[in-house]
Structures are given as C-alpha cells and as structure tokens.
mmCIF file of C-alpha atoms in Angstrom:
data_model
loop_
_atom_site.group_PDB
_atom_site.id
_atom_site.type_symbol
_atom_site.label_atom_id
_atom_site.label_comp_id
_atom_site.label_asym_id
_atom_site.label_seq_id
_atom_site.Cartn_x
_atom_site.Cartn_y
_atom_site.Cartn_z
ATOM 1 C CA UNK A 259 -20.171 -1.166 2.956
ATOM 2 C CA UNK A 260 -19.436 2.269 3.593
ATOM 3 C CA UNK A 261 -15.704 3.520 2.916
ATOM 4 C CA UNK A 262 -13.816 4.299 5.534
ATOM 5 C CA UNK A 263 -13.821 8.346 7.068
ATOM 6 C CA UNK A 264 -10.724 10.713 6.932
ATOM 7 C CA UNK A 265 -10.096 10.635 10.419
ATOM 8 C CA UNK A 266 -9.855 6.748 10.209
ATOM 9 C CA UNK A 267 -7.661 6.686 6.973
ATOM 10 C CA UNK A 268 -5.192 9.734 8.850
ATOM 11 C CA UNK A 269 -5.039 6.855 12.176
ATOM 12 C CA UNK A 270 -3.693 4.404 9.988
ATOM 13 C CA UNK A 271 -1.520 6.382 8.376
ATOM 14 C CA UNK A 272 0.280 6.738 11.823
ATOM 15 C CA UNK A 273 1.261 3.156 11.395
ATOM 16 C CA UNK A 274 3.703 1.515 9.192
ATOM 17 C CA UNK A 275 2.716 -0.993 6.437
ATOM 18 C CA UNK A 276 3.719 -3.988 8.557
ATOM 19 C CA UNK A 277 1.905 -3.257 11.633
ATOM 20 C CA UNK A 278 -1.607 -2.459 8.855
ATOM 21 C CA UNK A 279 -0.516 -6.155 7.592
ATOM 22 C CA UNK A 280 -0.738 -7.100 11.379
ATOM 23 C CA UNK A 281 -4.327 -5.443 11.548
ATOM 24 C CA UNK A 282 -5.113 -6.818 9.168
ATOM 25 C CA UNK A 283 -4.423 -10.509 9.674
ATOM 26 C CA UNK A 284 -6.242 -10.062 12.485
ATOM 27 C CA UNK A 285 -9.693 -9.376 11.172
ATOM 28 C CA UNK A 286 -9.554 -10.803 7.744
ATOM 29 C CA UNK A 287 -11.673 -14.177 6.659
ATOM 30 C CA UNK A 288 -9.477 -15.537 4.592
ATOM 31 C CA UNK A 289 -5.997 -16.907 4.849
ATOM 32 C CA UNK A 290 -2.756 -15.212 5.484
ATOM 33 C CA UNK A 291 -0.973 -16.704 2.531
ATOM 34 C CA UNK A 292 -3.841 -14.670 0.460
ATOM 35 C CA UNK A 293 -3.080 -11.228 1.398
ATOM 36 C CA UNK A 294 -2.625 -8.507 -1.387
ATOM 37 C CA UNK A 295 1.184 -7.203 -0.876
ATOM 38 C CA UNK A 296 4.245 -6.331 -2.795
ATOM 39 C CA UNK A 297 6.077 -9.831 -3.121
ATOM 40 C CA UNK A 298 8.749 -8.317 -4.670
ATOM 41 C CA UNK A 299 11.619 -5.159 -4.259
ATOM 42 C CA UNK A 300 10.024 -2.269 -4.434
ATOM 43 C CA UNK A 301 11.575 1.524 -3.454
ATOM 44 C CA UNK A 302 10.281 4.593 -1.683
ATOM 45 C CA UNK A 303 11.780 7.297 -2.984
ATOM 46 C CA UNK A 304 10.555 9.541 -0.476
ATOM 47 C CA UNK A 305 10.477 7.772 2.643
ATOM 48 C CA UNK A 306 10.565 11.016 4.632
ATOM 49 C CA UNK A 307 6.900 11.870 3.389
ATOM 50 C CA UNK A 308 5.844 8.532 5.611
ATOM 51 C CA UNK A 309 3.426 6.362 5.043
ATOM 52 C CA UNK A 310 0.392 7.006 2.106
ATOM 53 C CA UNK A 311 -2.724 5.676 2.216
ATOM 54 C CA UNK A 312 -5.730 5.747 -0.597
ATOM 55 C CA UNK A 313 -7.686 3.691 -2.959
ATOM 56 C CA UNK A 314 -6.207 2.218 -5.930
ATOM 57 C CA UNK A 315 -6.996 3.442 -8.739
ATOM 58 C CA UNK A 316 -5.041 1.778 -11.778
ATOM 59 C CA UNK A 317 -3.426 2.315 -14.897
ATOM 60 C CA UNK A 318 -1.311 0.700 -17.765
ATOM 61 C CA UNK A 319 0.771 2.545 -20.116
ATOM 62 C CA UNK A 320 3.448 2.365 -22.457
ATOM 63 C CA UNK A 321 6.501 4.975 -23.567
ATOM 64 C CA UNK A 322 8.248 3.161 -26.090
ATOM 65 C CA UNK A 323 5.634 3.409 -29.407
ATOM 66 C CA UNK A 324 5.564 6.687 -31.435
ATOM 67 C CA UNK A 325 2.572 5.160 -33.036
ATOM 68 C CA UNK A 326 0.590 4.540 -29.774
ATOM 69 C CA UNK A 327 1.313 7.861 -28.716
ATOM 70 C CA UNK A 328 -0.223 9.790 -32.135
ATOM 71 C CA UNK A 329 -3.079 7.648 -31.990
ATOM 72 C CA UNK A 330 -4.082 8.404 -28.751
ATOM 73 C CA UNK A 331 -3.735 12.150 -28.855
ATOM 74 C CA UNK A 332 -6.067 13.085 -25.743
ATOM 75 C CA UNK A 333 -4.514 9.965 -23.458
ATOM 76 C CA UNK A 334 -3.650 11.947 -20.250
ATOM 77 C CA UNK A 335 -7.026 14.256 -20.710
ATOM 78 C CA UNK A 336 -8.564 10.576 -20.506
ATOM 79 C CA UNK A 337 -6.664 9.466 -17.454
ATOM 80 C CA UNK A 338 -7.265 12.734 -15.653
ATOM 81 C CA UNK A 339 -11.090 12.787 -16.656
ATOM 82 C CA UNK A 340 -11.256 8.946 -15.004
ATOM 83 C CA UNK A 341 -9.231 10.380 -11.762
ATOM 84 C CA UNK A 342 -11.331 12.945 -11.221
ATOM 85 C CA UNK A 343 -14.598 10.732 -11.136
ATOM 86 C CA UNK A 344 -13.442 8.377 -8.296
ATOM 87 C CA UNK A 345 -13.130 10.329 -5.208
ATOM 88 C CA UNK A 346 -10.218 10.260 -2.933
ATOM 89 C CA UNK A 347 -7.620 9.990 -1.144
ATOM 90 C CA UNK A 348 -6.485 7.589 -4.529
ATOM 91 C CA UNK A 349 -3.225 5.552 -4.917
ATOM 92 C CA UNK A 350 -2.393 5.023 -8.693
ATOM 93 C CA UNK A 351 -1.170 1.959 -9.064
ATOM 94 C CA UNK A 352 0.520 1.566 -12.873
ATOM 95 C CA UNK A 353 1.531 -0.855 -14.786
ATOM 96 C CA UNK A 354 4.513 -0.242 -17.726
ATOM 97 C CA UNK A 355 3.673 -2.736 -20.468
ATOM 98 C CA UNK A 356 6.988 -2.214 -21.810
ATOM 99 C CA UNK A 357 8.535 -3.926 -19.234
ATOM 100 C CA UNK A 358 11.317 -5.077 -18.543
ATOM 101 C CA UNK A 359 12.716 -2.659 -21.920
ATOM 102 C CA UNK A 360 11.375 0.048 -19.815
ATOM 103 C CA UNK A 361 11.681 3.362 -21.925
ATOM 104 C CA UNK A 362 9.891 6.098 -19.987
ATOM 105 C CA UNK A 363 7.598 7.204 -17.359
ATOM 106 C CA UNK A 364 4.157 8.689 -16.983
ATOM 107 C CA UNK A 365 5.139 10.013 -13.237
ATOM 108 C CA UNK A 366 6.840 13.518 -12.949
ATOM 109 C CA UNK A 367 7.011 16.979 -12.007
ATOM 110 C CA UNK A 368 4.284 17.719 -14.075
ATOM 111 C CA UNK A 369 2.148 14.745 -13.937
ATOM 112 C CA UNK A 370 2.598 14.448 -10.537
ATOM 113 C CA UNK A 371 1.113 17.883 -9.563
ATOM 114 C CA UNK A 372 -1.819 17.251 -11.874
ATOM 115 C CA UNK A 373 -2.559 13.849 -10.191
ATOM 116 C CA UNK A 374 -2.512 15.554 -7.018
ATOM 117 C CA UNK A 375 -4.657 17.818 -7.898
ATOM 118 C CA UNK A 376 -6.897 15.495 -8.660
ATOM 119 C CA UNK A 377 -6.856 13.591 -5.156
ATOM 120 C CA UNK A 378 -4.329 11.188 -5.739
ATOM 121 C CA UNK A 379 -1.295 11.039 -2.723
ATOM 122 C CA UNK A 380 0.886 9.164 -4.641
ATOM 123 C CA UNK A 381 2.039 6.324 -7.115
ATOM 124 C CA UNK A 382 3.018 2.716 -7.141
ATOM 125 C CA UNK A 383 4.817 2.293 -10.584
ATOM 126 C CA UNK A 384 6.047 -1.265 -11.882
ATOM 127 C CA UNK A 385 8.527 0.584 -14.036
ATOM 128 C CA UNK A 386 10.336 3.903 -12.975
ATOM 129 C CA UNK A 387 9.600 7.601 -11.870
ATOM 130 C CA UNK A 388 11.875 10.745 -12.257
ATOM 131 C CA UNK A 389 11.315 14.086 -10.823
ATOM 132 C CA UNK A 390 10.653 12.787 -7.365
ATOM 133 C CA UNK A 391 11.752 15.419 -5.185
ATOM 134 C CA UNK A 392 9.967 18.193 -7.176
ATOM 135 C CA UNK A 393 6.355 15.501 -6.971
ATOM 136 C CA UNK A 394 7.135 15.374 -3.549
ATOM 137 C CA UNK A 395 7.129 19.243 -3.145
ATOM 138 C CA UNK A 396 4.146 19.135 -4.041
ATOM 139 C CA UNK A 397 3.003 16.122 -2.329
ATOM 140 C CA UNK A 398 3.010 13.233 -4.234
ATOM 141 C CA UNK A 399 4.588 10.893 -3.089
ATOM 142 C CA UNK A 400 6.262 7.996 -5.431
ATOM 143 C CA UNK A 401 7.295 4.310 -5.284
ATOM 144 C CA UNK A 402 8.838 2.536 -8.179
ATOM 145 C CA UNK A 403 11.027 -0.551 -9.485
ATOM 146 C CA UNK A 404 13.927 2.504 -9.641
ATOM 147 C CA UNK A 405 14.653 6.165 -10.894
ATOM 148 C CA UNK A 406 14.728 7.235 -14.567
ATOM 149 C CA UNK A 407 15.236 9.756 -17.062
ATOM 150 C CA UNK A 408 12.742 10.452 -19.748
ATOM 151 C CA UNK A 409 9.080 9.961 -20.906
ATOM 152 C CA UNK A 410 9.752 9.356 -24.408
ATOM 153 C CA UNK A 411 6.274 8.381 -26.145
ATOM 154 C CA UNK A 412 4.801 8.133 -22.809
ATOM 155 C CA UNK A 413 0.895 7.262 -23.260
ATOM 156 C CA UNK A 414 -1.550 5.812 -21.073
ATOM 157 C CA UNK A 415 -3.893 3.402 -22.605
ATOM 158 C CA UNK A 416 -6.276 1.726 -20.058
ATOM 159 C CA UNK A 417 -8.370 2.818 -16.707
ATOM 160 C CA UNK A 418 -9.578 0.921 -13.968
ATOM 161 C CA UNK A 419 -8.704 -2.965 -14.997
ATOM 162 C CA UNK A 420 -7.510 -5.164 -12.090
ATOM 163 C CA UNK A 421 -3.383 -5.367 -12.929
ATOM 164 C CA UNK A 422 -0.318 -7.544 -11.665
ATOM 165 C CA UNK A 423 2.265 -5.469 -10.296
ATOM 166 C CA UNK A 424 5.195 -6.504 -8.120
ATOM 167 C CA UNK A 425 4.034 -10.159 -7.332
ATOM 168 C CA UNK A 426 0.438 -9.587 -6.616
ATOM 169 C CA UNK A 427 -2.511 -8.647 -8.227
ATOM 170 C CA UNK A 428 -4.509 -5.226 -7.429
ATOM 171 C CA UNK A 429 -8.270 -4.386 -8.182
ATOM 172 C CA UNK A 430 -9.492 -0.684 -8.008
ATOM 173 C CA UNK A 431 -10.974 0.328 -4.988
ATOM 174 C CA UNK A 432 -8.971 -1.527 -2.930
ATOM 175 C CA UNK A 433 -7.513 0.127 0.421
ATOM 176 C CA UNK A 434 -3.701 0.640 0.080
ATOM 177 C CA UNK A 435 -1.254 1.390 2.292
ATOM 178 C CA UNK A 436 2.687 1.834 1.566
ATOM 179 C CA UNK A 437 5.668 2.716 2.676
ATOM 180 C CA UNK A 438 9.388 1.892 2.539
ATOM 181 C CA UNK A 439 8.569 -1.540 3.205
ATOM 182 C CA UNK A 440 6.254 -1.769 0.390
ATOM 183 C CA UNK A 441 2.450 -1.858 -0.072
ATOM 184 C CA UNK A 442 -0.434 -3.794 1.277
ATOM 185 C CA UNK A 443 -4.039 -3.590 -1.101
ATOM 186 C CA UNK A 444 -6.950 -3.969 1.692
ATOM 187 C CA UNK A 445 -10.006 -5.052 -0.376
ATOM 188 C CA UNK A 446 -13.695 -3.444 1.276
ATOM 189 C CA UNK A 447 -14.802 -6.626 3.166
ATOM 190 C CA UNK A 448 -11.936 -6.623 4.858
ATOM 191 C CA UNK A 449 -11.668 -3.263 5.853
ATOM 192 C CA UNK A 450 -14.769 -2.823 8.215
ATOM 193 C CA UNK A 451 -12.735 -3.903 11.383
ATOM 194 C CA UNK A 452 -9.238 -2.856 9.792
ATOM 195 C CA UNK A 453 -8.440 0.077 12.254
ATOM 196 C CA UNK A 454 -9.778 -2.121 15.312
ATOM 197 C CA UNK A 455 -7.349 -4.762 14.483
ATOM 198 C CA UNK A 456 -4.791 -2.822 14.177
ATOM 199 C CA UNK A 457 -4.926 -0.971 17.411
ATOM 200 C CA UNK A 458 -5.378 -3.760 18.987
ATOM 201 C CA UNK A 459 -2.318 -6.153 17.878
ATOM 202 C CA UNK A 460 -0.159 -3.025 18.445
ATOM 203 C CA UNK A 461 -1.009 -2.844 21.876
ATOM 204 C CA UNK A 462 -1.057 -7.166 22.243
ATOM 205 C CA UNK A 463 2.419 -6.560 21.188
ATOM 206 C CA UNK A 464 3.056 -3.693 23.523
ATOM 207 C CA UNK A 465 1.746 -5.516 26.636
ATOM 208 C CA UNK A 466 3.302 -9.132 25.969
ATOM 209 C CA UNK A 467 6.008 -10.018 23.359
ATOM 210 C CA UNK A 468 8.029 -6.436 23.561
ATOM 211 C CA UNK A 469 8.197 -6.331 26.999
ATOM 212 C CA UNK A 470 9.379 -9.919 27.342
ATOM 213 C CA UNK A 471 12.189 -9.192 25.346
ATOM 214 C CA UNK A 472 13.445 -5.734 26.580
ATOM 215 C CA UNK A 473 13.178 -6.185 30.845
ATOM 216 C CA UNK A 474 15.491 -8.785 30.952
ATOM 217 C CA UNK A 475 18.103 -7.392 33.169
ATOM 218 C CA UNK A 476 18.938 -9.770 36.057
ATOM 219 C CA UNK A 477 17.691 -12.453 34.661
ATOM 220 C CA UNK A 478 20.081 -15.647 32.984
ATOM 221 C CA UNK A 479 19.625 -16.565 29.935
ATOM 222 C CA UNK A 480 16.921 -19.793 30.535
ATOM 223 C CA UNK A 481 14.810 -17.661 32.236
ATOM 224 C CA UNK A 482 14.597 -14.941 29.379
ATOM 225 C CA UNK A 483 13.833 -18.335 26.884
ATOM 226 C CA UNK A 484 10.769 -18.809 29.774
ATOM 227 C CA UNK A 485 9.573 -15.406 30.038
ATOM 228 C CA UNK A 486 9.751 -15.371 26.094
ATOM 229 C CA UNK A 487 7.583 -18.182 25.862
ATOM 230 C CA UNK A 488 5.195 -17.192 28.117
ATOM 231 C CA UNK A 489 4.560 -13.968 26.479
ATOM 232 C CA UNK A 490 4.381 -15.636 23.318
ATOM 233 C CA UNK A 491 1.300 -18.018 24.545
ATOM 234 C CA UNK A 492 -0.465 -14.825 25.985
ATOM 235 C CA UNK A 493 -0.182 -13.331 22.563
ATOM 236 C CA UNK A 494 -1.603 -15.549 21.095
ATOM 237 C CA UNK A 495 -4.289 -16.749 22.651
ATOM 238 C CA UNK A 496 -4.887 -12.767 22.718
ATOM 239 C CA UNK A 497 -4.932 -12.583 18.859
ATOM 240 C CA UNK A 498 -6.863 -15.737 18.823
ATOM 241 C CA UNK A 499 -9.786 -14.515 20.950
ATOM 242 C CA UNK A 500 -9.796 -11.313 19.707
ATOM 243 C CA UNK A 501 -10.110 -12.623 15.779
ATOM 244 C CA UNK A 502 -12.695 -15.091 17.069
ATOM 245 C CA UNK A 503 -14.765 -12.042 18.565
ATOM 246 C CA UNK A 504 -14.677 -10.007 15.734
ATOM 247 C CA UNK A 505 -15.798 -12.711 13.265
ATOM 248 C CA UNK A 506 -18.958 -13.544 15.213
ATOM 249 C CA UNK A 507 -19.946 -9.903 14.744
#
C-alpha cells in the first residue's frame, strides 16, 4: 500500500490530533479500545508550531553510562546514517532506558537541527528535551515527559525496534500525528481511507451535533434535551453508514 502524498499528509496536518483519532475510528477494522495513542501525560513544548505529522521512526538510548558512551564511539553517526535511509516526513519516537533516573537527553539545539536535516519534523521523547525554542527555530518541533538540562553520556544504542512509550506501543513506519493533546500512531492498513474519514466526521459533526448545541436561543430547556438527541441519532447513523461503506470497498 502506497504511503500517503504530501499534499494529503499537509490536509491532515490542518486538523488536531483528536479530530485524526475521529478519522480514524471511522475507517479502521479493528476496535476502538485498540488504537495506538499516548495513554499517558505527555507535553508540547511548542504548541505554537501546531500539529506534526510523519512516520515513526524509533530509537532507545541511554545518558547515564560513561562506559556505554566510550564503547559506542560513532553512536549518533549510526542514528543519523539509519535516518537518512527512511524517507520522510519522520517522527522520532525515543525511548530513555534510564528511566525514571532520567540523566540526559539526546534532543537539542544541535541534535535537533541535524535530525531535521535529515527529514525528521520532530520528536516524541519518553524522557526529557532541552533547547526547545532554539530546535524549534529551526523547525523541530519537540514533545517530552518534561524539560531538562544536560546530555551527560548521552548515547543512542538501537534503530528501528517497535518500543513502549507513554502507555502504548509504536512500530516504525507507522503514521503519527501529535499535538498538545498528545499523539496518535496510524499503522498503513489503516491509513488508505484516513483523510476520507476524517473530512467526513468533521463535517457529520458540523452539520448535526454542533449545531444542535449552539442555535438554541428561544428554545426551553426540554426542547434543547430533544433537539440534542435528535442530532445525536443522525450522527450516528451517519458514522455508521459511512464506516459500513468504506469497509465494503
């Protein structure tokens, strides 16, 4: 299944996470309760850069060994030769092994303007990120557990594995898209009809439920409950015929 184009990627990055999570529940085969999304709190430290959306690509590292760190002399070359294979836009998503005694980060000034460089739009980082208005200058964008000081020993060790980070577990290649309210990992079966189904229960929500709610005026309070409940059966039986539509395909 072919990846999805730029112009498709730069539409759904005019959407927050929670309406892609809508889109997605809308098209996808298998169960809500099974989506791939941040279970846990998670910060945008640049939430005026909006919305980023890539592929994962993943990595787990540690800061706190001085040993680690001589015996893998050539660790970033490494990291930025396995970037630079996969083609982009790419999310790293890392893992710190030394958590929770987090000691240091591999997301900076610096690092953050290489992985750019290198097609990457930003980071989700179980531990914690410093330098993040300088990364953002340069466009990286970066979303962490919290903000920290130093890199110590910092040294990453492996490429590509699927990882757990903040309640859910990510595979490479998967679709991601985060924002303040955290991240959502879109794996390529599920993306084929992704941009469909979110256009679409944006506007089911535009043309029942919202307007429900908000023209109201005149009306007592029973018959707001009624109207309420009517848009919430046409919504519904929208989403449902629309999901049953695009499974048949």
């Amino acid at each position: 299944m072919a990846k999805l184009s730029h112009s498709d990627l730069l539409e759904l990055r005019r959407w927050n996470t929670p309406t892609i999570y809508n889109g997605w529940e809308a098209v996808a085969k298998r169960d809500r309760m099974q989506c791939c999304m941040s279970r846990e709190e998670i910060t945008d430290f640049v939430p005026q850069m909006g919305p980023m959306v890539g592929y994962a690509v993943t990595v787990e590292y540690c800061c706190s060994d001085a040993k680690t760190k001589a015996e893998h002399p050539d660790a970033y070359i490494k990291l930025y030769e396995y970037l630079a294979k996969i083609p982009g836009p790419k999310v790293i998503v890392a893992k710190d092994l030394d958590s929770p005694a987090i000691t240091g980060s591999i997301f900076g000034e610096v690092t953050g303007n290489a992985y750019r460089s290198l097609g990457c739009v930003g980071c989700i980082n179980d531990g914690f990120v410093r330098d993040v208005d300088e990364g953002s200058y340069g466009g990286f964008k970066m979303m962490a557990r919290r903000l920290g000081v130093s890199h110590t020993y910092s040294c990453p060790i492996h490429f590509g594995r699927e990882i757990e980070v903040f309640g859910t577990k990510v595979k490479p290649g998967m679709l991601i898209h985060a924002d303040k309210y955290g991240f959502i990992g879109i794996p390529e079966e599920d993306t084929e009809h992704l941009l469909e189904g979110v256009r679409f229960m944006d506007s089911n929500e535009c043309q029942t439920t919202i307007p429900a709610a908000r023209d109201t005026v005149g009306l007592t309070a029973q018959q707001v409950v009624e109207q309420l409940k009517r848009a919430q059966k046409e919504f519904d039986k929208n989403a449902a015929e629309f999901k049953k539509r695009i499974l048949a395909r």
